[in-house]
Amino acid sequence: MEPPTHPPFNVERREVDERDSRVANRQDWDRYADEYQATHGQFLGDIGFVWGPEGYTEAEARILGPLTGRRALEVGCGASQCSRWLIGQGATAVGLDLSFRQLQHSRRIDDATGIPVPTVQGTATSLPFQDSSFDIVFSSFGALQFVRDLAETIAEVARVLRPGGRFGFSITHPTRWMFPDDPGEDGLLASQSYWDRTPYVEVDEATGEVSYVEHHRTLGDWVDLLAGHDFRIVRLDEPQWPLGHDRVWGGWSGVRGQFTPGTAIIAADLDPR
Ligand SMILES: C[S@@+](CC[C@H](N)C(=O)[O-])C[C@H]1O[C@@H](n2cnc3c(N)ncnc32)[C@H](O)[C@@H]1O
């Protein structure tokens, strides 16, 4: 019998350091990758770039600016669907992900589409690339909410971007932190402080080990972190849930999407000096 993708767990709020966040999330994404790709792969598209469960695409949003001839790095690339789309638009792209199993799916789709994306297994807090080697760094719901050391991550992004380069990323909208992760009406009742940054932690019932972690930052935290690393924010998109879009993805759904944003997309340019 296949092991369950998510062994029974208890939810807690507690501090978790970077190492434990990384170990837990790597194991979790390795366990979950097959189910994730089976469930969401068609919606993502093998050569497709959506910024989140609303289905808002980069073709509509143009968060990343001009693509032709640009060198891009995708952080938390999963199966690299977004990078493959960028390559189709004339960019070059490299993907980085923590999970080996996610990268195996990337290789599978490379073979199926004939559009290979070079990838590397690694973590967002330590990017294995030279200074100023990319015009664009981006992440669609990738690593950013899984790392404890976000300041180090933003510093790494700034280091590998050329002056004037663009950083574009999507995250769970910070206001979502206040609500239970429930796609139904119960998910509309605020039950937790927006300002409480204590991480969301799943703890394996059998072993007591941390098995999954998400870290929360307020919108103000994001502005401070980006400004503090010489970025200038040029866009904040909060895509509305489209009428008739009946997909449910975790806590995202049309029921909640009518009232409250699920995704925040930020574009920021590195100081050109
Ligand atoms: C929700 S998926 C998003 C991937 C892809 N953009 C998509 O839409 O399918 C999050 C990805 O971030 C990766 N990830 C989590 N923590 C990471 C870290 N510290 N460094 C790099 N990647 C990480 C996971 O392995 C996973 O593939």
PDB file of C-alpha atoms and ligand atoms in Angstrom:
ATOM      1  CA  MET A   1       0.000   0.000   0.000  1.00  0.00           C
ATOM      2  CA  GLU A   2       1.191   3.543  -0.776  1.00  0.00           C
ATOM      3  CA  PRO A   3       2.009   5.595   2.343  1.00  0.00           C
ATOM      4  CA  PRO A   4      -0.485   8.450   2.922  1.00  0.00           C
ATOM      5  CA  THR A   5       0.751  11.744   1.415  1.00  0.00           C
ATOM      6  CA  HIS A   6      -0.059  13.560   4.653  1.00  0.00           C
ATOM      7  CA  PRO A   7       0.249  11.289   7.703  1.00  0.00           C
ATOM      8  CA  PRO A   8      -2.187  12.312  10.498  1.00  0.00           C
ATOM      9  CA  PHE A   9      -1.068  15.590  12.062  1.00  0.00           C
ATOM     10  CA  ASN A  10      -1.993  18.146  14.706  1.00  0.00           C
ATOM     11  CA  VAL A  11      -1.975  21.863  13.908  1.00  0.00           C
ATOM     12  CA  GLU A  12      -0.045  24.176  16.204  1.00  0.00           C
ATOM     13  CA  ARG A  13       1.262  27.729  16.256  1.00  0.00           C
ATOM     14  CA  ARG A  14       4.887  27.813  17.378  1.00  0.00           C
ATOM     15  CA  GLU A  15       8.279  29.155  16.405  1.00  0.00           C
ATOM     16  CA  VAL A  16      10.299  26.982  13.997  1.00  0.00           C
ATOM     17  CA  ASP A  17      13.815  27.889  12.869  1.00  0.00           C
ATOM     18  CA  GLU A  18      15.026  27.905   9.248  1.00  0.00           C
ATOM     19  CA  ARG A  19      16.640  24.476   9.353  1.00  0.00           C
ATOM     20  CA  ASP A  20      13.581  22.730  10.765  1.00  0.00           C
ATOM     21  CA  SER A  21      11.299  24.601   8.351  1.00  0.00           C
ATOM     22  CA  ARG A  22      13.445  23.460   5.444  1.00  0.00           C
ATOM     23  CA  VAL A  23      13.679  19.818   6.534  1.00  0.00           C
ATOM     24  CA  ALA A  24       9.939  19.562   7.201  1.00  0.00           C
ATOM     25  CA  ASN A  25       8.884  21.292   3.996  1.00  0.00           C
ATOM     26  CA  ARG A  26      11.278  19.328   1.823  1.00  0.00           C
ATOM     27  CA  GLN A  27       9.936  16.042   3.150  1.00  0.00           C
ATOM     28  CA  ASP A  28       6.372  17.279   2.860  1.00  0.00           C
ATOM     29  CA  TRP A  29       6.761  18.422  -0.754  1.00  0.00           C
ATOM     30  CA  ASP A  30       8.515  15.160  -1.670  1.00  0.00           C
ATOM     31  CA  ARG A  31       5.578  13.188  -0.190  1.00  0.00           C
ATOM     32  CA  TYR A  32       2.929  15.453  -1.685  1.00  0.00           C
ATOM     33  CA  ALA A  33       4.412  16.132  -5.164  1.00  0.00           C
ATOM     34  CA  ASP A  34       2.661  13.271  -7.013  1.00  0.00           C
ATOM     35  CA  GLU A  35      -0.745  14.179  -5.603  1.00  0.00           C
ATOM     36  CA  TYR A  36      -0.126  17.905  -6.174  1.00  0.00           C
ATOM     37  CA  GLN A  37       0.713  17.422  -9.840  1.00  0.00           C
ATOM     38  CA  ALA A  38      -2.161  14.954 -10.357  1.00  0.00           C
ATOM     39  CA  THR A  39      -4.636  17.385  -8.762  1.00  0.00           C
ATOM     40  CA  HIS A  40      -3.414  20.718 -10.119  1.00  0.00           C
ATOM     41  CA  GLY A  41      -1.261  19.854 -13.132  1.00  0.00           C
ATOM     42  CA  GLN A  42      -4.025  20.306 -15.685  1.00  0.00           C
ATOM     43  CA  PHE A  43      -5.050  23.685 -14.235  1.00  0.00           C
ATOM     44  CA  LEU A  44      -1.416  24.853 -14.194  1.00  0.00           C
ATOM     45  CA  GLY A  45      -0.810  23.631 -17.754  1.00  0.00           C
ATOM     46  CA  ASP A  46       2.477  21.981 -18.751  1.00  0.00           C
ATOM     47  CA  ILE A  47       3.463  25.243 -20.428  1.00  0.00           C
ATOM     48  CA  GLY A  48       1.405  27.679 -18.367  1.00  0.00           C
ATOM     49  CA  PHE A  49       1.851  30.568 -15.984  1.00  0.00           C
ATOM     50  CA  VAL A  50      -0.871  31.178 -13.409  1.00  0.00           C
ATOM     51  CA  TRP A  51      -0.206  33.370 -10.385  1.00  0.00           C
ATOM     52  CA  GLY A  52      -2.626  31.515  -8.117  1.00  0.00           C
ATOM     53  CA  PRO A  53      -5.908  29.639  -7.685  1.00  0.00           C
ATOM     54  CA  GLU A  54      -7.885  32.515  -9.272  1.00  0.00           C
ATOM     55  CA  GLY A  55      -6.365  31.480 -12.602  1.00  0.00           C
ATOM     56  CA  TYR A  56      -4.896  34.958 -13.249  1.00  0.00           C
ATOM     57  CA  THR A  57      -2.179  34.412 -15.832  1.00  0.00           C
ATOM     58  CA  GLU A  58       1.069  36.219 -16.563  1.00  0.00           C
ATOM     59  CA  ALA A  59      -0.220  36.687 -20.123  1.00  0.00           C
ATOM     60  CA  GLU A  60      -2.950  38.933 -18.599  1.00  0.00           C
ATOM     61  CA  ALA A  61      -1.012  40.404 -15.688  1.00  0.00           C
ATOM     62  CA  ARG A  62       2.380  41.209 -17.224  1.00  0.00           C
ATOM     63  CA  ILE A  63       3.907  41.448 -13.756  1.00  0.00           C
ATOM     64  CA  LEU A  64       7.365  40.522 -15.001  1.00  0.00           C
ATOM     65  CA  GLY A  65       7.616  43.115 -17.787  1.00  0.00           C
ATOM     66  CA  PRO A  66       9.245  42.388 -21.155  1.00  0.00           C
ATOM     67  CA  LEU A  67      10.437  38.784 -21.513  1.00  0.00           C
ATOM     68  CA  THR A  68      12.181  38.410 -24.852  1.00  0.00           C
ATOM     69  CA  GLY A  69      15.884  37.836 -24.343  1.00  0.00           C
ATOM     70  CA  ARG A  70      15.588  38.155 -20.537  1.00  0.00           C
ATOM     71  CA  ARG A  71      17.314  35.728 -18.142  1.00  0.00           C
ATOM     72  CA  ALA A  72      14.908  34.508 -15.455  1.00  0.00           C
ATOM     73  CA  LEU A  73      15.202  32.491 -12.255  1.00  0.00           C
ATOM     74  CA  GLU A  74      12.120  30.778 -10.796  1.00  0.00           C
ATOM     75  CA  VAL A  75      12.399  30.209  -7.044  1.00  0.00           C
ATOM     76  CA  GLY A  76      10.231  27.330  -5.780  1.00  0.00           C
ATOM     77  CA  CYS A  77       9.561  26.222  -9.358  1.00  0.00           C
ATOM     78  CA  GLY A  78       7.759  22.933  -8.637  1.00  0.00           C
ATOM     79  CA  ALA A  79       7.429  21.270 -12.050  1.00  0.00           C
ATOM     80  CA  SER A  80       8.568  24.510 -13.776  1.00  0.00           C
ATOM     81  CA  GLN A  81       5.340  25.148 -15.672  1.00  0.00           C
ATOM     82  CA  CYS A  82       5.862  28.931 -15.370  1.00  0.00           C
ATOM     83  CA  SER A  83       9.477  28.787 -16.549  1.00  0.00           C
ATOM     84  CA  ARG A  84       8.432  26.710 -19.534  1.00  0.00           C
ATOM     85  CA  TRP A  85       5.892  29.380 -20.458  1.00  0.00           C
ATOM     86  CA  LEU A  86       8.560  32.069 -20.143  1.00  0.00           C
ATOM     87  CA  ILE A  87      10.851  30.129 -22.484  1.00  0.00           C
ATOM     88  CA  GLY A  88       7.983  30.040 -24.977  1.00  0.00           C
ATOM     89  CA  GLN A  89       7.915  33.862 -24.741  1.00  0.00           C
ATOM     90  CA  GLY A  90      11.587  34.170 -25.690  1.00  0.00           C
ATOM     91  CA  ALA A  91      13.185  34.275 -22.227  1.00  0.00           C
ATOM     92  CA  THR A  92      15.753  31.878 -20.818  1.00  0.00           C
ATOM     93  CA  ALA A  93      14.786  30.363 -17.473  1.00  0.00           C
ATOM     94  CA  VAL A  94      16.277  28.298 -14.672  1.00  0.00           C
ATOM     95  CA  GLY A  95      14.231  26.715 -11.880  1.00  0.00           C
ATOM     96  CA  LEU A  96      15.206  26.093  -8.262  1.00  0.00           C
ATOM     97  CA  ASP A  97      13.209  23.953  -5.857  1.00  0.00           C
ATOM     98  CA  LEU A  98      13.682  22.298  -2.500  1.00  0.00           C
ATOM     99  CA  SER A  99      11.871  19.099  -3.469  1.00  0.00           C
ATOM    100  CA  PHE A 100      13.582  16.462  -5.581  1.00  0.00           C
ATOM    101  CA  ARG A 101      10.235  14.848  -6.388  1.00  0.00           C
ATOM    102  CA  GLN A 102       8.854  18.129  -7.722  1.00  0.00           C
ATOM    103  CA  LEU A 103      11.942  18.404  -9.934  1.00  0.00           C
ATOM    104  CA  GLN A 104      11.371  14.868 -11.205  1.00  0.00           C
ATOM    105  CA  HIS A 105       7.945  16.062 -12.348  1.00  0.00           C
ATOM    106  CA  SER A 106       9.671  18.961 -14.046  1.00  0.00           C
ATOM    107  CA  ARG A 107      11.844  16.486 -15.949  1.00  0.00           C
ATOM    108  CA  ARG A 108       8.770  14.422 -16.878  1.00  0.00           C
ATOM    109  CA  ILE A 109       7.087  17.510 -18.386  1.00  0.00           C
ATOM    110  CA  ASP A 110      10.326  18.534 -20.132  1.00  0.00           C
ATOM    111  CA  ASP A 111      10.218  15.205 -21.962  1.00  0.00           C
ATOM    112  CA  ALA A 112       6.505  15.455 -22.741  1.00  0.00           C
ATOM    113  CA  THR A 113       6.680  18.993 -24.128  1.00  0.00           C
ATOM    114  CA  GLY A 114      10.162  19.095 -25.627  1.00  0.00           C
ATOM    115  CA  ILE A 115      10.797  22.323 -23.684  1.00  0.00           C
ATOM    116  CA  PRO A 116      13.471  21.526 -21.109  1.00  0.00           C
ATOM    117  CA  VAL A 117      13.931  23.780 -18.103  1.00  0.00           C
ATOM    118  CA  PRO A 118      17.340  23.536 -16.413  1.00  0.00           C
ATOM    119  CA  THR A 119      16.710  23.056 -12.703  1.00  0.00           C
ATOM    120  CA  VAL A 120      18.673  22.821  -9.495  1.00  0.00           C
ATOM    121  CA  GLN A 121      17.699  21.445  -6.108  1.00  0.00           C
ATOM    122  CA  GLY A 122      18.333  24.029  -3.425  1.00  0.00           C
ATOM    123  CA  THR A 123      16.773  26.466  -1.027  1.00  0.00           C
ATOM    124  CA  ALA A 124      15.664  30.056  -1.496  1.00  0.00           C
ATOM    125  CA  THR A 125      17.795  31.267   1.405  1.00  0.00           C
ATOM    126  CA  SER A 126      21.024  30.367  -0.425  1.00  0.00           C
ATOM    127  CA  LEU A 127      20.836  30.749  -4.205  1.00  0.00           C
ATOM    128  CA  PRO A 128      23.664  28.931  -6.025  1.00  0.00           C
ATOM    129  CA  PHE A 129      24.150  31.623  -8.681  1.00  0.00           C
ATOM    130  CA  GLN A 130      26.599  34.424  -9.328  1.00  0.00           C
ATOM    131  CA  ASP A 131      25.897  38.057  -8.498  1.00  0.00           C
ATOM    132  CA  SER A 132      23.836  39.995 -11.065  1.00  0.00           C
ATOM    133  CA  SER A 133      23.171  36.927 -13.210  1.00  0.00           C
ATOM    134  CA  PHE A 134      19.409  37.413 -13.826  1.00  0.00           C
ATOM    135  CA  ASP A 135      17.132  40.120 -15.235  1.00  0.00           C
ATOM    136  CA  ILE A 136      14.090  38.589 -13.519  1.00  0.00           C
ATOM    137  CA  VAL A 137      13.594  36.527 -10.369  1.00  0.00           C
ATOM    138  CA  PHE A 138      10.075  35.253  -9.810  1.00  0.00           C
ATOM    139  CA  SER A 139       8.012  32.874  -7.733  1.00  0.00           C
ATOM    140  CA  SER A 140       4.394  31.801  -8.120  1.00  0.00           C
ATOM    141  CA  PHE A 141       3.407  30.623  -4.644  1.00  0.00           C
ATOM    142  CA  GLY A 142       6.920  29.169  -4.417  1.00  0.00           C
ATOM    143  CA  ALA A 143       9.325  29.245  -1.544  1.00  0.00           C
ATOM    144  CA  LEU A 144       8.618  32.608   0.072  1.00  0.00           C
ATOM    145  CA  GLN A 145       6.008  31.604   2.611  1.00  0.00           C
ATOM    146  CA  PHE A 146       7.907  28.453   3.520  1.00  0.00           C
ATOM    147  CA  VAL A 147      11.132  30.099   4.671  1.00  0.00           C
ATOM    148  CA  ARG A 148      11.768  31.413   8.168  1.00  0.00           C
ATOM    149  CA  ASP A 149      14.690  33.578   7.063  1.00  0.00           C
ATOM    150  CA  LEU A 150      12.896  35.811   4.620  1.00  0.00           C
ATOM    151  CA  ALA A 151      15.346  38.726   4.956  1.00  0.00           C
ATOM    152  CA  GLU A 152      18.189  36.397   3.861  1.00  0.00           C
ATOM    153  CA  THR A 153      16.041  35.214   0.951  1.00  0.00           C
ATOM    154  CA  ILE A 154      15.297  38.764  -0.242  1.00  0.00           C
ATOM    155  CA  ALA A 155      19.012  39.606   0.114  1.00  0.00           C
ATOM    156  CA  GLU A 156      19.835  36.599  -2.059  1.00  0.00           C
ATOM    157  CA  VAL A 157      17.299  37.648  -4.685  1.00  0.00           C
ATOM    158  CA  ALA A 158      18.802  41.156  -4.700  1.00  0.00           C
ATOM    159  CA  ARG A 159      22.299  39.700  -5.052  1.00  0.00           C
ATOM    160  CA  VAL A 160      21.533  37.505  -8.086  1.00  0.00           C
ATOM    161  CA  LEU A 161      19.451  40.190  -9.851  1.00  0.00           C
ATOM    162  CA  ARG A 162      21.201  42.749 -12.012  1.00  0.00           C
ATOM    163  CA  PRO A 163      20.717  46.395 -11.009  1.00  0.00           C
ATOM    164  CA  GLY A 164      17.259  47.461 -12.216  1.00  0.00           C
ATOM    165  CA  GLY A 165      16.127  43.804 -12.450  1.00  0.00           C
ATOM    166  CA  ARG A 166      12.605  42.745 -11.512  1.00  0.00           C
ATOM    167  CA  PHE A 167      11.414  40.565  -8.662  1.00  0.00           C
ATOM    168  CA  GLY A 168       7.812  39.327  -9.118  1.00  0.00           C
ATOM    169  CA  PHE A 169       6.060  36.924  -6.782  1.00  0.00           C
ATOM    170  CA  SER A 170       2.712  35.698  -5.519  1.00  0.00           C
ATOM    171  CA  ILE A 171       1.864  34.656  -1.981  1.00  0.00           C
ATOM    172  CA  THR A 172      -1.215  33.831   0.016  1.00  0.00           C
ATOM    173  CA  HIS A 173      -2.771  37.236   0.608  1.00  0.00           C
ATOM    174  CA  PRO A 174      -1.582  38.270   4.095  1.00  0.00           C
ATOM    175  CA  THR A 175      -5.138  39.046   5.244  1.00  0.00           C
ATOM    176  CA  ARG A 176      -5.976  35.341   4.784  1.00  0.00           C
ATOM    177  CA  TRP A 177      -3.955  34.611   7.903  1.00  0.00           C
ATOM    178  CA  MET A 178      -6.905  35.844   9.984  1.00  0.00           C
ATOM    179  CA  PHE A 179      -9.267  33.172   8.651  1.00  0.00           C
ATOM    180  CA  PRO A 180      -9.479  29.381   9.028  1.00  0.00           C
ATOM    181  CA  ASP A 181      -8.162  27.497   5.986  1.00  0.00           C
ATOM    182  CA  ASP A 182     -11.656  26.460   4.951  1.00  0.00           C
ATOM    183  CA  PRO A 183     -13.102  27.082   1.457  1.00  0.00           C
ATOM    184  CA  GLY A 184     -16.681  27.244   2.818  1.00  0.00           C
ATOM    185  CA  GLU A 185     -18.545  29.931   4.755  1.00  0.00           C
ATOM    186  CA  ASP A 186     -16.772  28.986   7.989  1.00  0.00           C
ATOM    187  CA  GLY A 187     -13.632  30.270   6.289  1.00  0.00           C
ATOM    188  CA  LEU A 188     -15.057  33.790   6.324  1.00  0.00           C
ATOM    189  CA  LEU A 189     -15.055  34.285  10.083  1.00  0.00           C
ATOM    190  CA  ALA A 190     -11.859  35.939  11.336  1.00  0.00           C
ATOM    191  CA  SER A 191     -10.441  33.882  14.180  1.00  0.00           C
ATOM    192  CA  GLN A 192      -6.761  34.824  14.408  1.00  0.00           C
ATOM    193  CA  SER A 193      -4.887  38.093  14.710  1.00  0.00           C
ATOM    194  CA  TYR A 194      -3.477  39.500  11.476  1.00  0.00           C
ATOM    195  CA  TRP A 195      -0.454  40.688  13.474  1.00  0.00           C
ATOM    196  CA  ASP A 196       0.372  37.319  15.048  1.00  0.00           C
ATOM    197  CA  ARG A 197       3.371  36.054  13.049  1.00  0.00           C
ATOM    198  CA  THR A 198       3.700  32.763  14.945  1.00  0.00           C
ATOM    199  CA  PRO A 199       4.107  30.139  12.186  1.00  0.00           C
ATOM    200  CA  TYR A 200       1.426  27.632  11.178  1.00  0.00           C
ATOM    201  CA  VAL A 201       2.871  24.212  11.989  1.00  0.00           C
ATOM    202  CA  GLU A 202       1.709  20.663  11.338  1.00  0.00           C
ATOM    203  CA  VAL A 203       3.109  18.086  13.753  1.00  0.00           C
ATOM    204  CA  ASP A 204       3.140  14.383  12.842  1.00  0.00           C
ATOM    205  CA  GLU A 205       0.789  12.666  15.284  1.00  0.00           C
ATOM    206  CA  ALA A 206       2.884   9.500  15.444  1.00  0.00           C
ATOM    207  CA  THR A 207       6.412  10.936  15.720  1.00  0.00           C
ATOM    208  CA  GLY A 208       5.848  14.402  17.216  1.00  0.00           C
ATOM    209  CA  GLU A 209       8.084  15.799  14.441  1.00  0.00           C
ATOM    210  CA  VAL A 210       7.260  19.049  12.656  1.00  0.00           C
ATOM    211  CA  SER A 211       5.982  17.921   9.241  1.00  0.00           C
ATOM    212  CA  TYR A 212       5.029  21.218   7.521  1.00  0.00           C
ATOM    213  CA  VAL A 213       5.500  24.939   8.247  1.00  0.00           C
ATOM    214  CA  GLU A 214       4.192  28.216   6.820  1.00  0.00           C
ATOM    215  CA  HIS A 215       5.429  31.641   7.869  1.00  0.00           C
ATOM    216  CA  HIS A 216       3.265  34.743   7.843  1.00  0.00           C
ATOM    217  CA  ARG A 217       4.193  38.367   7.159  1.00  0.00           C
ATOM    218  CA  THR A 218       1.879  41.343   7.047  1.00  0.00           C
ATOM    219  CA  LEU A 219       1.753  43.595   3.991  1.00  0.00           C
ATOM    220  CA  GLY A 220       3.757  46.136   5.996  1.00  0.00           C
ATOM    221  CA  ASP A 221       6.432  43.512   6.661  1.00  0.00           C
ATOM    222  CA  TRP A 222       6.740  42.895   2.917  1.00  0.00           C
ATOM    223  CA  VAL A 223       7.083  46.599   2.152  1.00  0.00           C
ATOM    224  CA  ASP A 224       9.748  47.015   4.856  1.00  0.00           C
ATOM    225  CA  LEU A 225      11.703  43.958   3.701  1.00  0.00           C
ATOM    226  CA  LEU A 226      11.697  44.958   0.051  1.00  0.00           C
ATOM    227  CA  ALA A 227      12.484  48.620   0.682  1.00  0.00           C
ATOM    228  CA  GLY A 228      15.232  47.557   3.086  1.00  0.00           C
ATOM    229  CA  HIS A 229      16.934  45.608   0.286  1.00  0.00           C
ATOM    230  CA  ASP A 230      16.854  48.450  -2.268  1.00  0.00           C
ATOM    231  CA  PHE A 231      13.695  47.350  -4.049  1.00  0.00           C
ATOM    232  CA  ARG A 232      11.030  49.778  -5.247  1.00  0.00           C
ATOM    233  CA  ILE A 233       7.547  48.247  -5.336  1.00  0.00           C
ATOM    234  CA  VAL A 234       5.908  48.916  -8.705  1.00  0.00           C
ATOM    235  CA  ARG A 235       2.787  46.703  -8.558  1.00  0.00           C
ATOM    236  CA  LEU A 236       0.521  45.076  -5.997  1.00  0.00           C
ATOM    237  CA  ASP A 237      -2.180  42.984  -7.658  1.00  0.00           C
ATOM    238  CA  GLU A 238      -5.031  41.396  -5.704  1.00  0.00           C
ATOM    239  CA  PRO A 239      -6.840  39.348  -8.366  1.00  0.00           C
ATOM    240  CA  GLN A 240     -10.596  39.007  -7.934  1.00  0.00           C
ATOM    241  CA  TRP A 241     -12.146  35.585  -8.052  1.00  0.00           C
ATOM    242  CA  PRO A 242     -13.671  35.327 -11.561  1.00  0.00           C
ATOM    243  CA  LEU A 243     -17.439  34.816 -11.787  1.00  0.00           C
ATOM    244  CA  GLY A 244     -18.205  31.211 -12.675  1.00  0.00           C
ATOM    245  CA  HIS A 245     -14.740  29.948 -11.698  1.00  0.00           C
ATOM    246  CA  ASP A 246     -15.764  26.943  -9.602  1.00  0.00           C
ATOM    247  CA  ARG A 247     -12.376  25.524  -8.684  1.00  0.00           C
ATOM    248  CA  VAL A 248     -11.666  24.775  -5.017  1.00  0.00           C
ATOM    249  CA  TRP A 249      -7.985  24.750  -4.089  1.00  0.00           C
ATOM    250  CA  GLY A 250      -7.283  24.274  -0.385  1.00  0.00           C
ATOM    251  CA  GLY A 251      -8.904  27.235   1.331  1.00  0.00           C
ATOM    252  CA  TRP A 252      -9.470  29.113  -1.963  1.00  0.00           C
ATOM    253  CA  SER A 253     -12.949  29.028  -3.496  1.00  0.00           C
ATOM    254  CA  GLY A 254     -15.612  31.164  -5.102  1.00  0.00           C
ATOM    255  CA  VAL A 255     -17.481  31.312  -1.779  1.00  0.00           C
ATOM    256  CA  ARG A 256     -14.622  33.130  -0.081  1.00  0.00           C
ATOM    257  CA  GLY A 257     -13.337  34.757  -3.239  1.00  0.00           C
ATOM    258  CA  GLN A 258     -16.493  36.898  -3.477  1.00  0.00           C
ATOM    259  CA  PHE A 259     -15.539  38.673  -0.257  1.00  0.00           C
ATOM    260  CA  THR A 260     -11.851  38.538   0.411  1.00  0.00           C
ATOM    261  CA  PRO A 261      -8.635  38.378  -1.645  1.00  0.00           C
ATOM    262  CA  GLY A 262      -6.779  35.050  -1.688  1.00  0.00           C
ATOM    263  CA  THR A 263      -3.615  36.044  -3.507  1.00  0.00           C
ATOM    264  CA  ALA A 264      -1.242  39.010  -3.449  1.00  0.00           C
ATOM    265  CA  ILE A 265       1.142  39.525  -6.369  1.00  0.00           C
ATOM    266  CA  ILE A 266       3.981  41.979  -5.917  1.00  0.00           C
ATOM    267  CA  ALA A 267       6.424  43.349  -8.491  1.00  0.00           C
ATOM    268  CA  ALA A 268       9.494  45.220  -7.270  1.00  0.00           C
ATOM    269  CA  ASP A 269      12.497  46.617  -9.127  1.00  0.00           C
ATOM    270  CA  LEU A 270      15.997  46.589  -7.743  1.00  0.00           C
ATOM    271  CA  ASP A 271      17.633  49.989  -7.506  1.00  0.00           C
ATOM    272  CA  PRO A 272      19.444  50.524 -10.859  1.00  0.00           C
ATOM    273  CA  ARG A 273      22.651  51.822  -9.216  1.00  0.00           C
TER     274      ARG A 273
HETATM  275  C1  LIG B   1       2.782  25.651  -4.098  1.00  0.00           C
HETATM  276  S1  LIG B   1       4.245  25.027  -4.893  1.00  0.00           S
HETATM  277  C2  LIG B   1       4.396  26.206  -6.188  1.00  0.00           C
HETATM  278  C3  LIG B   1       5.189  25.671  -7.343  1.00  0.00           C
HETATM  279  C4  LIG B   1       4.743  26.151  -8.705  1.00  0.00           C
HETATM  280  N1  LIG B   1       4.921  27.572  -8.863  1.00  0.00           N
HETATM  281  C5  LIG B   1       3.298  25.761  -8.899  1.00  0.00           C
HETATM  282  O1  LIG B   1       2.450  26.664  -9.008  1.00  0.00           O
HETATM  283  O2  LIG B   1       3.024  24.572  -8.913  1.00  0.00           O
HETATM  284  C6  LIG B   1       5.522  25.524  -3.751  1.00  0.00           C
HETATM  285  C7  LIG B   1       6.910  25.027  -4.148  1.00  0.00           C
HETATM  286  O3  LIG B   1       7.890  25.677  -3.327  1.00  0.00           O
HETATM  287  C8  LIG B   1       8.898  24.736  -3.016  1.00  0.00           C
HETATM  288  N2  LIG B   1       9.624  25.180  -1.807  1.00  0.00           N
HETATM  289  C9  LIG B   1       9.216  25.170  -0.518  1.00  0.00           C
HETATM  290  N3  LIG B   1      10.162  25.662   0.281  1.00  0.00           N
HETATM  291  C10 LIG B   1      11.205  26.012  -0.510  1.00  0.00           C
HETATM  292  C11 LIG B   1      12.495  26.577  -0.261  1.00  0.00           C
HETATM  293  N4  LIG B   1      12.887  26.883   0.973  1.00  0.00           N
HETATM  294  N5  LIG B   1      13.315  26.811  -1.311  1.00  0.00           N
HETATM  295  C12 LIG B   1      12.929  26.477  -2.582  1.00  0.00           C
HETATM  296  N6  LIG B   1      11.723  25.926  -2.873  1.00  0.00           N
HETATM  297  C13 LIG B   1      10.864  25.701  -1.853  1.00  0.00           C
HETATM  298  C14 LIG B   1       8.137  23.426  -2.831  1.00  0.00           C
HETATM  299  O4  LIG B   1       8.991  22.303  -2.925  1.00  0.00           O
HETATM  300  C15 LIG B   1       7.102  23.516  -3.941  1.00  0.00           C
HETATM  301  O5  LIG B   1       7.543  22.917  -5.120  1.00  0.00           O
END
